[in-house]
C-alpha positions as a printed Julia matrix, in Angstrom:
495×3 Matrix{Float64}:
 -31.65  -34.71  -39.51
 -28.34  -32.48  -39.34
 -26.01  -32.69  -36.33
 -25.2   -29.32  -34.78
 -21.2   -29.51  -34.27
 -19.63  -26.83  -31.42
 -17.12  -24.94  -32.98
 -13.67  -25.79  -31.6
 -12.83  -22.28  -31.28
 -15.87  -21.5   -29.12
 -14.86  -24.44  -26.75
 -11.08  -23.05  -26.64
 -12.76  -19.62  -25.47
 -14.85  -21.26  -22.87
 -12.18  -23.01  -21.45
 -10.17  -20.06  -21.41
 -13.05  -18.13  -19.41
 -13.03  -20.8   -17.22
  -9.54  -20.62  -16.28
  -9.68  -16.82  -15.89
 -12.39  -17.03  -13.59
 -11.83  -19.82  -11.13
 -11.93  -18.83   -7.6
 -10.04  -20.29   -4.36
 -12.34  -21.81   -1.79
 -12.7   -19.88    1.23
 -11.96  -23.28    3.35
  -8.85  -23.62    1.09
  -7.46  -20.23    2.17
  -8.25  -20.47    5.62
  -6.73  -24.02    5.84
  -3.45  -22.99    3.94
  -2.99  -19.72    6.24
  -3.28  -21.97    9.49
  -0.78  -24.25    8.11
   1.74  -21.55    7.36
   5.53  -21.86    8.1
   5.5   -18.47    8.85
   5.77  -17.71   12.95
   2.76  -16.77   14.68
   4.44  -13.99   17.03
   2.38  -10.64   16.68
  -0.67   -9.59   19.25
  -3.24   -6.61   18.31
  -0.52   -3.96   19.64
   2.02   -5.11   17.25
  -0.41   -5.36   14.52
  -1.92   -2.03   14.99
   1.8    -0.41   15.32
   2.54   -2.0    12.01
  -0.4    -0.68   10.29
   0.47    3.03   11.87
   4.19    2.59   11.3
   3.06    1.83    7.41
   0.7     4.77    7.46
   1.96    7.66    9.59
   4.56    9.87    8.12
   4.15    9.61    4.39
   1.79   12.16    3.72
   2.61   14.59    6.79
   6.33   14.34    6.49
   6.83   13.86    2.56
   3.96   14.61    0.61
   2.13   17.36    2.11
   4.58   20.12    0.3
   3.36   19.01   -3.11
  -0.47   18.5    -1.94
  -0.84   21.99   -0.35
  -0.16   23.77   -3.32
  -3.09   22.01   -5.09
  -5.8    22.47   -2.67
  -4.93   25.51   -0.83
  -6.03   25.69    2.83
  -8.87   23.15    1.65
  -6.31   20.7     2.08
  -7.91   20.03    5.65
 -11.05   19.24    3.87
  -8.77   16.83    1.41
  -7.28   15.01    4.43
 -10.92   14.18    5.6
 -12.15   13.05    2.46
  -9.38   10.88    1.9
  -9.64    9.57    5.25
 -13.28    8.93    4.93
 -12.32    7.01    1.48
  -9.81    4.97    3.28
 -12.69    4.04    6.3
 -15.05    2.51    3.92
 -12.1     0.59    2.45
 -10.68   -0.08    5.82
 -14.31   -1.48    7.18
 -14.21   -3.83    4.11
 -10.68   -5.02    4.84
 -11.73   -5.73    8.61
 -14.48   -8.24    7.51
 -12.38  -10.05    4.97
  -9.12  -10.06    6.74
 -11.27  -11.69    9.99
 -12.62  -14.46    7.26
  -9.18  -14.92    5.36
  -6.65  -14.54    7.77
  -3.94  -15.12    5.31
  -0.5   -12.64    4.15
  -2.1   -11.87    0.46
  -4.43   -9.09    1.75
  -6.71   -7.68   -0.76
  -4.98  -10.07   -3.61
  -6.13  -13.41   -1.65
  -9.76  -11.63   -0.99
 -10.14  -11.22   -4.9
  -8.86  -14.67   -5.37
 -12.17  -16.41   -3.19
 -14.61  -13.54   -4.86
 -13.73  -12.51   -8.22
 -11.63  -15.2   -10.09
  -8.0   -15.49  -10.53
  -7.43  -12.98  -13.55
  -9.08  -10.29  -11.28
  -6.67  -11.58   -8.43
  -3.78  -11.44  -10.44
  -4.87   -7.68  -11.22
  -5.19   -6.84   -7.69
  -1.82   -8.57   -6.98
  -0.33   -6.53   -9.37
  -1.59   -3.3    -8.08
  -0.49   -4.21   -4.59
   3.1    -4.43   -5.92
   2.46   -1.04   -7.47
   1.06    0.1    -3.94
   3.63   -1.44   -1.5
   6.95   -1.65   -3.76
   6.56    1.89   -5.29
   5.25    3.62   -2.08
   8.49    2.28   -0.49
  10.55    4.04   -3.03
   8.65    7.33   -2.62
   9.09    7.49    1.2
  12.73    6.51    0.73
  12.98    9.55   -1.41
  11.6    11.59    1.26
  13.67    9.86    3.76
  16.55   11.3     1.9
  15.22   15.09    1.67
  15.05   15.05    5.47
  18.43   13.48    5.85
  19.71   16.21    3.88
  18.01   18.96    6.12
  19.1    17.4     9.12
  22.54   17.58    7.95
  21.99   21.16    6.86
  21.09   21.75   10.37
  23.44   20.38   12.37
  26.78   20.14   10.45
  25.98   23.04    8.13
  26.75   20.99    4.64
  24.24   18.65    2.8
  24.63   15.82    0.09
  25.19   17.22   -3.37
  22.46   16.61   -5.74
  24.43   14.14   -7.99
  24.16   11.82   -4.77
  20.66   12.35   -3.12
  18.44   13.23   -6.23
  17.51   10.75   -9.27
  18.14   11.91  -12.99
  14.93   13.57  -13.37
  15.48   15.85  -10.46
  18.98   16.92  -11.8
  21.02   14.45  -10.1
  22.42   10.94  -10.96
  21.55    8.6    -8.13
  19.68    9.24   -4.96
  22.01    7.06   -2.78
  20.4     7.8     0.51
  16.84    6.34   -0.45
  18.95    3.2    -2.1
  20.49    3.15    1.41
  17.18    3.09    3.88
  15.74    0.66    1.8
  18.66   -1.67    2.29
  19.09   -1.1     5.83
  15.12   -2.03    6.31
  16.32   -5.19    4.5
  18.72   -6.12    7.05
  16.14   -5.7     9.87
  13.63   -7.84    8.15
  15.86  -10.65    7.34
  16.53  -11.08   11.1
  12.56  -12.18   11.61
   9.15  -10.88   12.06
   9.64  -10.5    16.08
  12.51   -8.11   15.74
  10.85   -6.27   12.93
   7.84   -5.46   15.24
   9.92   -4.49   18.12
  12.15   -2.01   15.84
   8.9    -0.76   14.38
   7.22    0.01   17.88
  10.15    1.97   19.02
  10.26    3.98   15.71
   6.31    4.51   15.82
   6.74    5.73   19.32
   9.51    8.39   18.34
   7.46    9.75   15.43
   4.24   10.1    17.06
   6.32   12.32   19.81
   7.72   14.36   16.88
   4.48   14.87   15.68
   3.01   16.19   18.87
   5.74   18.19   19.53
   5.3    20.0    16.22
   2.18   20.61   16.63
   2.72   22.43   20.32
   5.33   24.43   18.51
   3.59   25.53   15.33
   0.5    26.54   17.28
   2.37   29.04   19.06
   2.54   30.88   15.41
  -1.01   30.02   14.66
  -2.74   32.6    12.59
  -6.36   32.15   11.48
  -5.96   34.24    8.58
  -4.11   31.38    6.61
  -7.16   29.82    6.35
  -9.28   32.53    4.01
 -10.28   31.79    1.6
 -10.9    28.14    2.29
 -11.18   27.02   -1.66
  -8.88   29.51   -3.55
  -8.58   26.66   -5.99
 -12.11   25.48   -6.24
 -13.59   22.2    -5.4
 -11.28   20.3    -8.04
  -8.22   21.66   -6.52
  -9.67   20.23   -2.84
 -10.55   16.87   -4.97
  -6.84   16.61   -6.67
  -5.13   17.52   -3.24
  -7.42   14.24   -1.71
  -6.05   12.14   -4.46
  -2.41   13.23   -4.1
  -3.1    12.79   -0.01
  -4.66    9.32   -0.55
  -1.03    8.25   -0.54
  -0.86    9.11    2.86
  -3.3     6.61    3.91
  -1.76    3.84    2.35
  -0.2     1.6     4.89
  -3.4     1.04    7.06
  -4.13   -2.72    5.46
  -0.59   -3.39    6.12
  -1.8    -5.67    9.18
  -3.66   -7.53    6.41
  -0.44   -8.74    5.43
   0.42  -10.28    8.89
  -2.2   -12.62    8.65
  -0.26  -15.73    9.04
   2.01  -14.14   11.73
  -0.74  -13.09   14.18
  -1.51  -14.92   17.16
  -5.22  -14.41   16.95
  -5.74  -13.21   13.47
  -9.55  -13.25   13.54
  -9.97  -11.38   16.34
  -6.93   -9.02   16.32
  -6.69   -8.13   12.53
 -10.0    -6.34   11.93
  -9.36   -4.08   15.37
  -5.95   -3.45   14.22
  -6.9    -2.33   10.66
  -9.75    0.31   11.96
  -8.0     1.54   15.06
  -4.99    2.42   13.3
  -6.67    4.3    10.74
  -9.04    6.21   13.0
  -5.53    7.35   14.98
  -4.01    8.17   11.76
  -6.43   10.29   10.64
  -6.85   12.18   13.63
  -2.97   12.9    13.7
  -3.03   14.02   10.17
  -5.72   16.39   10.59
  -4.3    17.95   13.51
  -0.83   18.57   11.85
  -1.92   19.98    8.54
  -4.27   22.63   10.94
  -0.99   23.28   12.8
   1.21   23.52    9.37
  -1.48   25.87    7.61
  -1.95   27.92   10.64
   1.59   28.84   11.06
   2.53   29.4     7.17
   0.54   30.74    4.38
  -0.29   27.9     1.85
   1.55   29.85   -1.1
   4.76   29.41    0.96
   4.38   25.49    0.67
   5.37   25.38   -2.77
   8.79   23.48   -3.62
   9.2    22.79   -0.29
  10.66   19.01    0.63
  11.39   18.58    4.08
   7.66   20.61    4.57
   7.24   20.64    8.59
  10.71   21.55    9.27
  10.29   24.11    6.69
   7.28   25.63    8.52
   9.15   26.0    11.99
  12.1    27.56   10.26
  10.23   30.26    8.7
   7.3    30.62   11.1
   8.44   29.88   14.73
  11.3    31.51   16.73
  13.62   29.55   18.76
  16.53   29.17   16.26
  17.2    25.42   15.12
  16.51   23.32   18.0
  12.68   22.67   16.92
  13.58   22.37   13.35
  16.41   19.86   14.15
  14.32   17.75   16.63
  11.64   17.7    14.16
  13.85   16.75   11.11
  15.37   13.74   13.37
  11.95   12.39   14.32
  11.28   12.69   10.37
  14.15   10.46    9.48
  13.01    8.06   11.82
   9.39    8.06   11.12
  10.0     7.73    7.53
  12.37    4.76    8.32
   9.49    3.03    9.94
   7.08    3.3     7.1
   9.89    1.97    4.81
  10.3    -1.1     7.29
   6.82   -1.78    7.22
   5.45   -1.51    3.67
   8.39   -3.35    2.48
   7.35   -6.14    4.91
   4.05   -6.08    3.34
   5.15   -6.32   -0.29
   7.2    -9.5     0.8
   4.01  -10.82    2.23
   2.19  -10.38   -0.94
   4.36  -12.11   -3.07
   4.74  -15.06   -0.73
   1.26  -15.44   -1.12
   1.24  -15.12   -4.97
   4.09  -17.24   -5.26
   2.38  -20.05   -2.8
  -0.43  -20.38   -5.04
   1.94  -20.23   -8.3
   1.18  -17.44   -9.68
   5.07  -16.14   -9.48
   7.92  -18.12   -9.13
   8.22  -20.65   -6.24
  11.6   -18.85   -4.93
   9.26  -16.15   -3.34
   7.4   -18.71   -1.17
  10.62  -20.54    0.05
  10.85  -19.5     3.98
  14.26  -19.73    5.92
  13.75  -22.69    8.47
  15.75  -20.6    11.48
  14.54  -17.1    10.77
  11.0   -18.04    9.44
  11.53  -15.47    7.02
  10.93  -15.7     2.95
  14.67  -14.45    2.62
  15.38  -15.05   -1.33
  11.77  -12.97   -1.59
  13.07  -10.09    0.94
  16.31   -9.83   -0.81
  14.82   -9.56   -4.26
  12.19   -7.08   -3.52
  14.62   -4.75   -1.77
  16.92   -4.78   -4.66
  13.86   -3.74   -6.67
  12.79   -1.11   -4.64
  16.54    0.41   -4.07
  16.72    0.75   -7.86
  13.41    2.52   -7.92
  13.9     4.51   -5.02
  17.56    5.93   -6.6
  16.18    6.71  -10.19
  12.71    8.02   -9.86
  11.52   11.05   -8.35
   9.11   11.51   -5.72
   6.02   12.88   -7.45
   5.81   10.33  -10.18
   6.06    7.47   -7.27
   3.21    8.95   -4.76
   0.76    9.32   -8.01
   1.63    6.1    -9.45
   1.05    4.41   -6.01
  -2.05    5.91   -5.52
  -4.08    4.65   -8.55
  -2.63    1.33   -7.81
  -4.11    1.5    -4.2
  -7.2     2.83   -4.87
  -7.97    0.14   -7.87
  -6.92   -2.36   -4.98
  -9.35   -0.91   -2.44
 -12.22   -0.63   -5.08
 -11.93   -4.69   -5.45
 -11.97   -5.18   -2.06
 -15.21   -3.27   -1.4
 -16.67   -5.43   -4.0
 -15.47   -8.69   -2.63
 -17.61   -8.14    0.53
 -20.59   -7.51   -1.44
 -20.09  -10.65   -3.33
 -18.91  -12.97   -0.35
 -22.2   -11.66    1.53
 -24.09  -13.2    -1.52
 -22.0   -16.3    -2.04
 -21.24  -17.32    1.61
 -23.8   -15.63    3.71
 -23.25  -18.24    6.44
 -19.26  -17.96    6.8
 -17.96  -17.13    9.86
 -17.09  -13.67   10.26
 -15.56  -12.01   13.44
 -16.32   -8.75   12.04
 -18.86   -7.39   10.02
 -19.45   -4.18    7.79
 -22.38   -2.22    9.06
 -24.76   -1.08    6.77
 -23.89   -3.52    3.92
 -23.93   -3.42    1.28
 -24.27    0.36    1.41
 -21.03    1.09    2.74
 -18.86   -1.14    0.31
 -20.69    0.37   -2.65
 -19.7     3.98   -1.35
 -16.25    2.65   -0.99
 -16.22    2.01   -4.36
 -18.02    5.0    -5.64
 -15.35    6.81   -3.72
 -12.29    5.09   -4.77
 -13.68    5.78   -8.3
 -14.07    9.25   -7.72
 -10.62    9.57   -6.45
  -9.1     7.63   -9.39
 -10.35    9.98  -11.86
  -9.13   13.21  -10.09
  -5.76   11.69  -11.05
  -3.77   12.92  -13.79
  -3.74   11.53  -17.75
   0.15   10.57  -16.99
  -0.47    8.83  -13.97
  -3.17    6.94  -15.74
  -0.97    6.12  -18.82
   1.76    4.9   -16.37
  -0.91    2.61  -14.96
  -2.14    1.62  -18.09
   1.79    0.38  -19.19
   1.78   -1.14  -15.7
  -0.9    -3.35  -16.23
  -0.1    -4.07  -19.57
   3.32   -5.88  -18.2
   1.62   -7.53  -15.72
  -1.04   -8.99  -17.67
   1.56  -10.32  -20.24
   3.6   -12.14  -17.05
   0.39  -13.5   -15.98
  -0.34  -15.04  -19.54
   3.44  -16.06  -20.3
   3.7   -17.58  -16.35
   0.67  -17.55  -14.17
  -1.68  -19.23  -16.19
   0.32  -22.22  -16.87
   1.63  -22.34  -13.15
  -1.25  -21.88  -10.85
  -2.15  -24.26   -8.35
  -5.4   -24.44   -9.4
  -4.67  -26.44  -12.51
  -4.17  -29.49  -10.24
  -8.11  -29.77  -10.22
  -8.37  -31.21  -13.46
  -6.54  -31.63  -16.89
  -2.97  -30.98  -17.79
  -2.17  -27.44  -17.57
   0.47  -27.69  -20.21
  -1.39  -29.26  -22.73
  -4.46  -26.98  -21.87
  -2.34  -23.86  -22.36
  -0.33  -25.22  -25.57
  -3.96  -25.54  -27.13
  -5.03  -22.16  -25.91
  -1.98  -20.27  -27.57
  -1.3   -22.37  -30.64
  -1.46  -21.18  -33.98
  -4.7   -22.03  -35.97
  -4.4   -23.52  -39.16
């Protein structure tokens, strides 16, 4: 009788597939978060304001001027479509944040459901989402600083010092500066950062309410006719760009190891912050378009200030107050999103997928100090060198991809761990999470080809890093076998 031998190559492929799809256990993730060296100092209000701080301001103060020419008055519908897409994902985030109260956000959720390779891809998307969005907002901060300088003292910074090479400058010094200032605050500790964010959120909400009150005095209903001058495709393109405005509501999920009662407060903070932000976004967009025809938004930078200058009387007082509020608003976004990026890398480092330096916590401040400095330096360079439009679109594609994975994770965990404790449950599951995946997919394919090419290049770099470092150093290697010899066998040239 002939003996059938398994081909050695098939065995190697099987071992590789096993390692790429291995998952962390829910119990391990919860225990790891419970024993975290980070300090639990945040309650519901701080967590909600963290998410509001990370979200509110980006789309209204920075991206609105680029999105309105794509959609016209239908930008109102674009905001609603982007908000609904974010809501589906927010519900899924709320369920998973209550189950897995760690710092890894959707990276950790993917690790528990979809396996290590998908978790790495998700984490790499989050680096794109958080890190690049901080750089984009920092660019917008520089625009409003210039606007404020012009309104108050009649001078502006030269383009060579306030614009990146792609926009006619050499270095965007203000954008890099705000990233460094946020780093200084973050190095002091989570409690101090939360207090600074609370003050800034109060100021920027007041600034936006003031804008609405003043802009409505120049409201013209005719500015909304026709509602869809660029068709449904324009509305979809506007929604895809504006999804950048909703990035940040998940910031509370990155504070899972610094929340006092994460299972109770994280789901509430995520949903509450998204509802507040969506309502204020729509109100401000209606006021802005009612005060100034949509065709005039083309090429504007400090958009809301421009609306007041062109459409509302009363001299320069209102634009000055708004520009000052915008500077504070975008400072809050930089601070809180930068915080989230650092905590995600902290979680990935603890799992062994990036170097251990990123998980080292300073004993006095409870802050991952080296992580904070390295991330801030990287973001400052991006902010100084890359134009705003490229940063915003790159952030949107990374975010939508990560959100789709979170919605899929809810469905899988309901099947695999139906009895696991859940402090919040997505209503009408699996319909709502599936709709979340579908909406994310629809908006992904509304983005341009250049954005997809850039995203493909980003993912290729990420996969190379995982293959060269992460798969070898993953803490899950300790569950069995010699990781060095396993990897040597997988990568050795065949005779």
